[in-house]
Amino acid sequence: MKLTLVPATLAAIALASPLFSCAKVATAEDLNQQGEVALQELDYVAAKANFESALATLGQDTAAPGYLQARLGLIESLVYTDHDSCAAEFTQLGSELPASNLPVKDYVYIAGLLANAEQLEASFAVADLGNRRFPDHPSLVKVFENIAEKAKNVGSSKLNEGLVGLGYLE
């Protein structure tokens, strides 16, 4: 009886082992997709984790496929989980990439998200960085106007100074 059990056990293991070897390792593309789904589901913590994992997989190669998607996804998740890091991360990304790789729409989008989340100083920092790259772009003007409108109810002297300096507040 022992002889028939051992071959049966070995046969079961042999049949099951391909299932274990087929386990798929998540690629940066998979992780980016999972991060995008998490963003759509408003699960910002999961999104952040997926984009951080994608970036760990990709390394520091800013030209790698999926790198920009992972960085921007991470930044978007930080709007809701750590707004100070969000502005710093976006500023760092802006310094790493030429303007052609980080268009004005990305500055407008992130600054707009931050403004809508009432993170006006972080929003201003991102919009100001965009304004330095794309001076007086109409989309950025609208972001500054939105920030200025919201800033009327906030007593931030640093924010107000920046908006006065650009002519959005008196």
mmCIF file with all atom_site columns, C-alpha atoms in Angstrom:
data_model
loop_
_atom_site.group_PDB
_atom_site.id
_atom_site.type_symbol
_atom_site.label_atom_id
_atom_site.label_alt_id
_atom_site.label_comp_id
_atom_site.label_asym_id
_atom_site.label_entity_id
_atom_site.label_seq_id
_atom_site.pdbx_PDB_ins_code
_atom_site.Cartn_x
_atom_site.Cartn_y
_atom_site.Cartn_z
_atom_site.occupancy
_atom_site.B_iso_or_equiv
_atom_site.pdbx_formal_charge
_atom_site.auth_seq_id
_atom_site.auth_comp_id
_atom_site.auth_asym_id
_atom_site.auth_atom_id
_atom_site.pdbx_PDB_model_num
ATOM 1   C CA . MET A 1 1   ? 0.000   0.000  0.000   1.00 0.00 ? 1   MET A CA 1
ATOM 2   C CA . LYS A 1 2   ? 2.839   2.402  0.710   1.00 0.00 ? 2   LYS A CA 1
ATOM 3   C CA . LEU A 1 3   ? 4.214   1.860  -2.759  1.00 0.00 ? 3   LEU A CA 1
ATOM 4   C CA . THR A 1 4   ? 0.980   3.001  -4.400  1.00 0.00 ? 4   THR A CA 1
ATOM 5   C CA . LEU A 1 5   ? 0.708   6.075  -2.154  1.00 0.00 ? 5   LEU A CA 1
ATOM 6   C CA . VAL A 1 6   ? 4.168   7.356  -2.935  1.00 0.00 ? 6   VAL A CA 1
ATOM 7   C CA . PRO A 1 7   ? 3.768   7.251  -6.711  1.00 0.00 ? 7   PRO A CA 1
ATOM 8   C CA . ALA A 1 8   ? 0.296   8.797  -6.381  1.00 0.00 ? 8   ALA A CA 1
ATOM 9   C CA . THR A 1 9   ? 1.706   11.598 -4.230  1.00 0.00 ? 9   THR A CA 1
ATOM 10  C CA . LEU A 1 10  ? 4.566   12.145 -6.659  1.00 0.00 ? 10  LEU A CA 1
ATOM 11  C CA . ALA A 1 11  ? 2.142   12.211 -9.551  1.00 0.00 ? 11  ALA A CA 1
ATOM 12  C CA . ALA A 1 12  ? -0.001  14.809 -7.768  1.00 0.00 ? 12  ALA A CA 1
ATOM 13  C CA . ILE A 1 13  ? 3.032   16.968 -7.080  1.00 0.00 ? 13  ILE A CA 1
ATOM 14  C CA . ALA A 1 14  ? 4.215   16.609 -10.671 1.00 0.00 ? 14  ALA A CA 1
ATOM 15  C CA . LEU A 1 15  ? 0.810   17.664 -11.965 1.00 0.00 ? 15  LEU A CA 1
ATOM 16  C CA . ALA A 1 16  ? 0.568   20.602 -9.580  1.00 0.00 ? 16  ALA A CA 1
ATOM 17  C CA . SER A 1 17  ? 4.091   21.947 -10.084 1.00 0.00 ? 17  SER A CA 1
ATOM 18  C CA . PRO A 1 18  ? 3.330   23.542 -13.475 1.00 0.00 ? 18  PRO A CA 1
ATOM 19  C CA . LEU A 1 19  ? 0.596   25.522 -11.741 1.00 0.00 ? 19  LEU A CA 1
ATOM 20  C CA . PHE A 1 20  ? 3.122   26.933 -9.318  1.00 0.00 ? 20  PHE A CA 1
ATOM 21  C CA . SER A 1 21  ? 5.672   27.669 -12.015 1.00 0.00 ? 21  SER A CA 1
ATOM 22  C CA . CYS A 1 22  ? 3.051   29.551 -14.040 1.00 0.00 ? 22  CYS A CA 1
ATOM 23  C CA . ALA A 1 23  ? 2.552   32.087 -11.284 1.00 0.00 ? 23  ALA A CA 1
ATOM 24  C CA . LYS A 1 24  ? 2.974   35.405 -13.033 1.00 0.00 ? 24  LYS A CA 1
ATOM 25  C CA . VAL A 1 25  ? 5.317   38.021 -11.613 1.00 0.00 ? 25  VAL A CA 1
ATOM 26  C CA . ALA A 1 26  ? 3.694   41.456 -11.817 1.00 0.00 ? 26  ALA A CA 1
ATOM 27  C CA . THR A 1 27  ? 5.291   43.670 -14.421 1.00 0.00 ? 27  THR A CA 1
ATOM 28  C CA . ALA A 1 28  ? 5.463   47.447 -14.226 1.00 0.00 ? 28  ALA A CA 1
ATOM 29  C CA . GLU A 1 29  ? 2.663   47.539 -16.802 1.00 0.00 ? 29  GLU A CA 1
ATOM 30  C CA . ASP A 1 30  ? 0.488   45.281 -14.599 1.00 0.00 ? 30  ASP A CA 1
ATOM 31  C CA . LEU A 1 31  ? 1.244   47.386 -11.531 1.00 0.00 ? 31  LEU A CA 1
ATOM 32  C CA . ASN A 1 32  ? 0.449   50.607 -13.398 1.00 0.00 ? 32  ASN A CA 1
ATOM 33  C CA . GLN A 1 33  ? -2.881  49.143 -14.528 1.00 0.00 ? 33  GLN A CA 1
ATOM 34  C CA . GLN A 1 34  ? -3.686  48.065 -10.976 1.00 0.00 ? 34  GLN A CA 1
ATOM 35  C CA . GLY A 1 35  ? -2.755  51.539 -9.769  1.00 0.00 ? 35  GLY A CA 1
ATOM 36  C CA . GLU A 1 36  ? -5.044  53.168 -12.343 1.00 0.00 ? 36  GLU A CA 1
ATOM 37  C CA . VAL A 1 37  ? -7.919  50.908 -11.280 1.00 0.00 ? 37  VAL A CA 1
ATOM 38  C CA . ALA A 1 38  ? -7.280  51.800 -7.635  1.00 0.00 ? 38  ALA A CA 1
ATOM 39  C CA . LEU A 1 39  ? -7.337  55.518 -8.518  1.00 0.00 ? 39  LEU A CA 1
ATOM 40  C CA . GLN A 1 40  ? -10.673 55.063 -10.294 1.00 0.00 ? 40  GLN A CA 1
ATOM 41  C CA . GLU A 1 41  ? -12.007 53.269 -7.219  1.00 0.00 ? 41  GLU A CA 1
ATOM 42  C CA . LEU A 1 42  ? -10.700 56.114 -5.004  1.00 0.00 ? 42  LEU A CA 1
ATOM 43  C CA . ASP A 1 43  ? -8.427  53.672 -3.162  1.00 0.00 ? 43  ASP A CA 1
ATOM 44  C CA . TYR A 1 44  ? -5.469  56.033 -2.988  1.00 0.00 ? 44  TYR A CA 1
ATOM 45  C CA . VAL A 1 45  ? -3.430  53.933 -0.580  1.00 0.00 ? 45  VAL A CA 1
ATOM 46  C CA . ALA A 1 46  ? -3.580  50.911 -2.912  1.00 0.00 ? 46  ALA A CA 1
ATOM 47  C CA . ALA A 1 47  ? -2.866  53.135 -5.910  1.00 0.00 ? 47  ALA A CA 1
ATOM 48  C CA . LYS A 1 48  ? 0.193   54.569 -4.175  1.00 0.00 ? 48  LYS A CA 1
ATOM 49  C CA . ALA A 1 49  ? 1.461   51.072 -3.330  1.00 0.00 ? 49  ALA A CA 1
ATOM 50  C CA . ASN A 1 50  ? 0.996   49.848 -6.919  1.00 0.00 ? 50  ASN A CA 1
ATOM 51  C CA . PHE A 1 51  ? 2.736   52.844 -8.476  1.00 0.00 ? 51  PHE A CA 1
ATOM 52  C CA . GLU A 1 52  ? 5.598   52.628 -5.977  1.00 0.00 ? 52  GLU A CA 1
ATOM 53  C CA . SER A 1 53  ? 6.003   48.936 -6.856  1.00 0.00 ? 53  SER A CA 1
ATOM 54  C CA . ALA A 1 54  ? 5.971   49.766 -10.565 1.00 0.00 ? 54  ALA A CA 1
ATOM 55  C CA . LEU A 1 55  ? 8.688   52.364 -10.014 1.00 0.00 ? 55  LEU A CA 1
ATOM 56  C CA . ALA A 1 56  ? 10.740  49.875 -7.989  1.00 0.00 ? 56  ALA A CA 1
ATOM 57  C CA . THR A 1 57  ? 10.466  47.465 -10.919 1.00 0.00 ? 57  THR A CA 1
ATOM 58  C CA . LEU A 1 58  ? 11.433  50.134 -13.461 1.00 0.00 ? 58  LEU A CA 1
ATOM 59  C CA . GLY A 1 59  ? 14.326  51.669 -11.546 1.00 0.00 ? 59  GLY A CA 1
ATOM 60  C CA . GLN A 1 60  ? 15.567  55.186 -12.342 1.00 0.00 ? 60  GLN A CA 1
ATOM 61  C CA . ASP A 1 61  ? 15.298  54.988 -16.119 1.00 0.00 ? 61  ASP A CA 1
ATOM 62  C CA . THR A 1 62  ? 13.023  57.927 -16.937 1.00 0.00 ? 62  THR A CA 1
ATOM 63  C CA . ALA A 1 63  ? 12.809  56.738 -20.549 1.00 0.00 ? 63  ALA A CA 1
ATOM 64  C CA . ALA A 1 64  ? 11.515  53.275 -19.603 1.00 0.00 ? 64  ALA A CA 1
ATOM 65  C CA . PRO A 1 65  ? 8.023   52.484 -20.871 1.00 0.00 ? 65  PRO A CA 1
ATOM 66  C CA . GLY A 1 66  ? 5.603   53.038 -18.032 1.00 0.00 ? 66  GLY A CA 1
ATOM 67  C CA . TYR A 1 67  ? 7.936   55.210 -15.961 1.00 0.00 ? 67  TYR A CA 1
ATOM 68  C CA . LEU A 1 68  ? 6.067   58.473 -16.522 1.00 0.00 ? 68  LEU A CA 1
ATOM 69  C CA . GLN A 1 69  ? 2.699   56.773 -15.986 1.00 0.00 ? 69  GLN A CA 1
ATOM 70  C CA . ALA A 1 70  ? 3.939   55.344 -12.680 1.00 0.00 ? 70  ALA A CA 1
ATOM 71  C CA . ARG A 1 71  ? 5.383   58.670 -11.485 1.00 0.00 ? 71  ARG A CA 1
ATOM 72  C CA . LEU A 1 72  ? 2.273   60.646 -12.421 1.00 0.00 ? 72  LEU A CA 1
ATOM 73  C CA . GLY A 1 73  ? 0.036   57.977 -10.895 1.00 0.00 ? 73  GLY A CA 1
ATOM 74  C CA . LEU A 1 74  ? 2.051   58.094 -7.695  1.00 0.00 ? 74  LEU A CA 1
ATOM 75  C CA . ILE A 1 75  ? 1.803   61.883 -7.658  1.00 0.00 ? 75  ILE A CA 1
ATOM 76  C CA . GLU A 1 76  ? -1.958  61.737 -8.178  1.00 0.00 ? 76  GLU A CA 1
ATOM 77  C CA . SER A 1 77  ? -2.352  59.276 -5.300  1.00 0.00 ? 77  SER A CA 1
ATOM 78  C CA . LEU A 1 78  ? -0.259  61.577 -3.099  1.00 0.00 ? 78  LEU A CA 1
ATOM 79  C CA . VAL A 1 79  ? -2.768  64.397 -3.652  1.00 0.00 ? 79  VAL A CA 1
ATOM 80  C CA . TYR A 1 80  ? -5.048  62.496 -1.286  1.00 0.00 ? 80  TYR A CA 1
ATOM 81  C CA . THR A 1 81  ? -2.550  60.724 0.959   1.00 0.00 ? 81  THR A CA 1
ATOM 82  C CA . ASP A 1 82  ? 0.345   63.185 1.404   1.00 0.00 ? 82  ASP A CA 1
ATOM 83  C CA . HIS A 1 83  ? -0.137  66.540 -0.346  1.00 0.00 ? 83  HIS A CA 1
ATOM 84  C CA . ASP A 1 84  ? 3.225   67.942 0.765   1.00 0.00 ? 84  ASP A CA 1
ATOM 85  C CA . SER A 1 85  ? 5.032   64.983 -0.784  1.00 0.00 ? 85  SER A CA 1
ATOM 86  C CA . CYS A 1 86  ? 2.836   65.368 -3.856  1.00 0.00 ? 86  CYS A CA 1
ATOM 87  C CA . ALA A 1 87  ? 4.123   68.862 -4.628  1.00 0.00 ? 87  ALA A CA 1
ATOM 88  C CA . ALA A 1 88  ? 7.713   67.848 -3.866  1.00 0.00 ? 88  ALA A CA 1
ATOM 89  C CA . GLU A 1 89  ? 7.455   64.723 -6.036  1.00 0.00 ? 89  GLU A CA 1
ATOM 90  C CA . PHE A 1 90  ? 5.986   66.711 -8.921  1.00 0.00 ? 90  PHE A CA 1
ATOM 91  C CA . THR A 1 91  ? 8.681   69.374 -8.576  1.00 0.00 ? 91  THR A CA 1
ATOM 92  C CA . GLN A 1 92  ? 11.350  66.678 -8.671  1.00 0.00 ? 92  GLN A CA 1
ATOM 93  C CA . LEU A 1 93  ? 9.761   65.078 -11.739 1.00 0.00 ? 93  LEU A CA 1
ATOM 94  C CA . GLY A 1 94  ? 9.608   68.476 -13.431 1.00 0.00 ? 94  GLY A CA 1
ATOM 95  C CA . SER A 1 95  ? 13.313  68.987 -12.817 1.00 0.00 ? 95  SER A CA 1
ATOM 96  C CA . GLU A 1 96  ? 14.180  65.539 -14.210 1.00 0.00 ? 96  GLU A CA 1
ATOM 97  C CA . LEU A 1 97  ? 12.257  65.766 -17.472 1.00 0.00 ? 97  LEU A CA 1
ATOM 98  C CA . PRO A 1 98  ? 12.364  68.177 -20.388 1.00 0.00 ? 98  PRO A CA 1
ATOM 99  C CA . ALA A 1 99  ? 9.212   70.232 -20.994 1.00 0.00 ? 99  ALA A CA 1
ATOM 100 C CA . SER A 1 100 ? 8.397   68.088 -24.022 1.00 0.00 ? 100 SER A CA 1
ATOM 101 C CA . ASN A 1 101 ? 7.995   65.036 -21.753 1.00 0.00 ? 101 ASN A CA 1
ATOM 102 C CA . LEU A 1 102 ? 5.911   66.810 -19.113 1.00 0.00 ? 102 LEU A CA 1
ATOM 103 C CA . PRO A 1 103 ? 3.352   68.948 -20.926 1.00 0.00 ? 103 PRO A CA 1
ATOM 104 C CA . VAL A 1 104 ? 1.345   71.792 -19.454 1.00 0.00 ? 104 VAL A CA 1
ATOM 105 C CA . LYS A 1 105 ? -1.703  69.537 -19.068 1.00 0.00 ? 105 LYS A CA 1
ATOM 106 C CA . ASP A 1 106 ? 0.109   67.557 -16.355 1.00 0.00 ? 106 ASP A CA 1
ATOM 107 C CA . TYR A 1 107 ? 0.853   70.724 -14.364 1.00 0.00 ? 107 TYR A CA 1
ATOM 108 C CA . VAL A 1 108 ? -2.751  71.874 -14.781 1.00 0.00 ? 108 VAL A CA 1
ATOM 109 C CA . TYR A 1 109 ? -4.165  68.494 -13.774 1.00 0.00 ? 109 TYR A CA 1
ATOM 110 C CA . ILE A 1 110 ? -2.112  68.044 -10.610 1.00 0.00 ? 110 ILE A CA 1
ATOM 111 C CA . ALA A 1 111 ? -2.408  71.700 -9.556  1.00 0.00 ? 111 ALA A CA 1
ATOM 112 C CA . GLY A 1 112 ? -6.166  71.492 -10.135 1.00 0.00 ? 112 GLY A CA 1
ATOM 113 C CA . LEU A 1 113 ? -6.496  68.328 -8.050  1.00 0.00 ? 113 LEU A CA 1
ATOM 114 C CA . LEU A 1 114 ? -4.558  69.942 -5.228  1.00 0.00 ? 114 LEU A CA 1
ATOM 115 C CA . ALA A 1 115 ? -6.691  73.098 -5.391  1.00 0.00 ? 115 ALA A CA 1
ATOM 116 C CA . ASN A 1 116 ? -9.877  71.034 -5.316  1.00 0.00 ? 116 ASN A CA 1
ATOM 117 C CA . ALA A 1 117 ? -8.507  69.209 -2.274  1.00 0.00 ? 117 ALA A CA 1
ATOM 118 C CA . GLU A 1 118 ? -8.007  72.640 -0.634  1.00 0.00 ? 118 GLU A CA 1
ATOM 119 C CA . GLN A 1 119 ? -4.224  72.196 -0.684  1.00 0.00 ? 119 GLN A CA 1
ATOM 120 C CA . LEU A 1 120 ? -3.690  75.667 -2.075  1.00 0.00 ? 120 LEU A CA 1
ATOM 121 C CA . GLU A 1 121 ? -0.020  76.177 -1.261  1.00 0.00 ? 121 GLU A CA 1
ATOM 122 C CA . ALA A 1 122 ? 0.896   72.844 -2.862  1.00 0.00 ? 122 ALA A CA 1
ATOM 123 C CA . SER A 1 123 ? -1.354  73.695 -5.814  1.00 0.00 ? 123 SER A CA 1
ATOM 124 C CA . PHE A 1 124 ? 0.342   77.065 -6.202  1.00 0.00 ? 124 PHE A CA 1
ATOM 125 C CA . ALA A 1 125 ? 3.797   75.436 -6.103  1.00 0.00 ? 125 ALA A CA 1
ATOM 126 C CA . VAL A 1 126 ? 2.899   73.058 -8.954  1.00 0.00 ? 126 VAL A CA 1
ATOM 127 C CA . ALA A 1 127 ? 1.163   75.769 -11.006 1.00 0.00 ? 127 ALA A CA 1
ATOM 128 C CA . ASP A 1 128 ? 4.080   78.159 -10.465 1.00 0.00 ? 128 ASP A CA 1
ATOM 129 C CA . LEU A 1 129 ? 6.524   75.528 -11.684 1.00 0.00 ? 129 LEU A CA 1
ATOM 130 C CA . GLY A 1 130 ? 4.345   75.052 -14.753 1.00 0.00 ? 130 GLY A CA 1
ATOM 131 C CA . ASN A 1 131 ? 4.192   78.801 -15.289 1.00 0.00 ? 131 ASN A CA 1
ATOM 132 C CA . ARG A 1 132 ? 7.981   78.964 -15.329 1.00 0.00 ? 132 ARG A CA 1
ATOM 133 C CA . ARG A 1 133 ? 8.030   76.354 -18.103 1.00 0.00 ? 133 ARG A CA 1
ATOM 134 C CA . PHE A 1 134 ? 4.941   77.563 -19.943 1.00 0.00 ? 134 PHE A CA 1
ATOM 135 C CA . PRO A 1 135 ? 4.621   81.293 -19.149 1.00 0.00 ? 135 PRO A CA 1
ATOM 136 C CA . ASP A 1 136 ? 1.070   82.666 -19.132 1.00 0.00 ? 136 ASP A CA 1
ATOM 137 C CA . HIS A 1 137 ? -0.420  79.519 -20.642 1.00 0.00 ? 137 HIS A CA 1
ATOM 138 C CA . PRO A 1 138 ? -4.225  79.976 -20.676 1.00 0.00 ? 138 PRO A CA 1
ATOM 139 C CA . SER A 1 139 ? -4.838  76.720 -18.793 1.00 0.00 ? 139 SER A CA 1
ATOM 140 C CA . LEU A 1 140 ? -2.441  77.731 -16.030 1.00 0.00 ? 140 LEU A CA 1
ATOM 141 C CA . VAL A 1 141 ? -4.044  81.181 -15.854 1.00 0.00 ? 141 VAL A CA 1
ATOM 142 C CA . LYS A 1 142 ? -7.345  79.440 -15.064 1.00 0.00 ? 142 LYS A CA 1
ATOM 143 C CA . VAL A 1 143 ? -5.657  77.374 -12.345 1.00 0.00 ? 143 VAL A CA 1
ATOM 144 C CA . PHE A 1 144 ? -4.175  80.523 -10.786 1.00 0.00 ? 144 PHE A CA 1
ATOM 145 C CA . GLU A 1 145 ? -7.580  82.217 -10.931 1.00 0.00 ? 145 GLU A CA 1
ATOM 146 C CA . ASN A 1 146 ? -9.130  79.207 -9.186  1.00 0.00 ? 146 ASN A CA 1
ATOM 147 C CA . ILE A 1 147 ? -6.421  79.247 -6.514  1.00 0.00 ? 147 ILE A CA 1
ATOM 148 C CA . ALA A 1 148 ? -6.864  83.018 -6.040  1.00 0.00 ? 148 ALA A CA 1
ATOM 149 C CA . GLU A 1 149 ? -10.618 82.622 -5.603  1.00 0.00 ? 149 GLU A CA 1
ATOM 150 C CA . LYS A 1 150 ? -10.138 79.900 -2.994  1.00 0.00 ? 150 LYS A CA 1
ATOM 151 C CA . ALA A 1 151 ? -7.304  81.834 -1.314  1.00 0.00 ? 151 ALA A CA 1
ATOM 152 C CA . LYS A 1 152 ? -9.643  84.689 -0.434  1.00 0.00 ? 152 LYS A CA 1
ATOM 153 C CA . ASN A 1 153 ? -11.002 82.471 2.328   1.00 0.00 ? 153 ASN A CA 1
ATOM 154 C CA . VAL A 1 154 ? -7.598  81.293 3.536   1.00 0.00 ? 154 VAL A CA 1
ATOM 155 C CA . GLY A 1 155 ? -5.190  83.417 5.541   1.00 0.00 ? 155 GLY A CA 1
ATOM 156 C CA . SER A 1 156 ? -1.929  82.150 4.057   1.00 0.00 ? 156 SER A CA 1
ATOM 157 C CA . SER A 1 157 ? 0.484   85.054 3.664   1.00 0.00 ? 157 SER A CA 1
ATOM 158 C CA . LYS A 1 158 ? 2.942   82.964 1.624   1.00 0.00 ? 158 LYS A CA 1
ATOM 159 C CA . LEU A 1 159 ? 0.223   81.952 -0.812  1.00 0.00 ? 159 LEU A CA 1
ATOM 160 C CA . ASN A 1 160 ? -1.181  85.462 -0.995  1.00 0.00 ? 160 ASN A CA 1
ATOM 161 C CA . GLU A 1 161 ? 2.280   86.923 -1.651  1.00 0.00 ? 161 GLU A CA 1
ATOM 162 C CA . GLY A 1 162 ? 2.777   84.529 -4.547  1.00 0.00 ? 162 GLY A CA 1
ATOM 163 C CA . LEU A 1 163 ? -0.620  85.328 -6.028  1.00 0.00 ? 163 LEU A CA 1
ATOM 164 C CA . VAL A 1 164 ? -0.065  89.085 -5.617  1.00 0.00 ? 164 VAL A CA 1
ATOM 165 C CA . GLY A 1 165 ? 3.340   88.726 -7.274  1.00 0.00 ? 165 GLY A CA 1
ATOM 166 C CA . LEU A 1 166 ? 1.693   87.142 -10.307 1.00 0.00 ? 166 LEU A CA 1
ATOM 167 C CA . GLY A 1 167 ? -1.121  89.677 -10.356 1.00 0.00 ? 167 GLY A CA 1
ATOM 168 C CA . TYR A 1 168 ? -3.955  87.390 -9.261  1.00 0.00 ? 168 TYR A CA 1
ATOM 169 C CA . LEU A 1 169 ? -4.625  89.160 -5.967  1.00 0.00 ? 169 LEU A CA 1
ATOM 170 C CA . GLU A 1 170 ? -4.352  92.803 -4.980  1.00 0.00 ? 170 GLU A CA 1
#
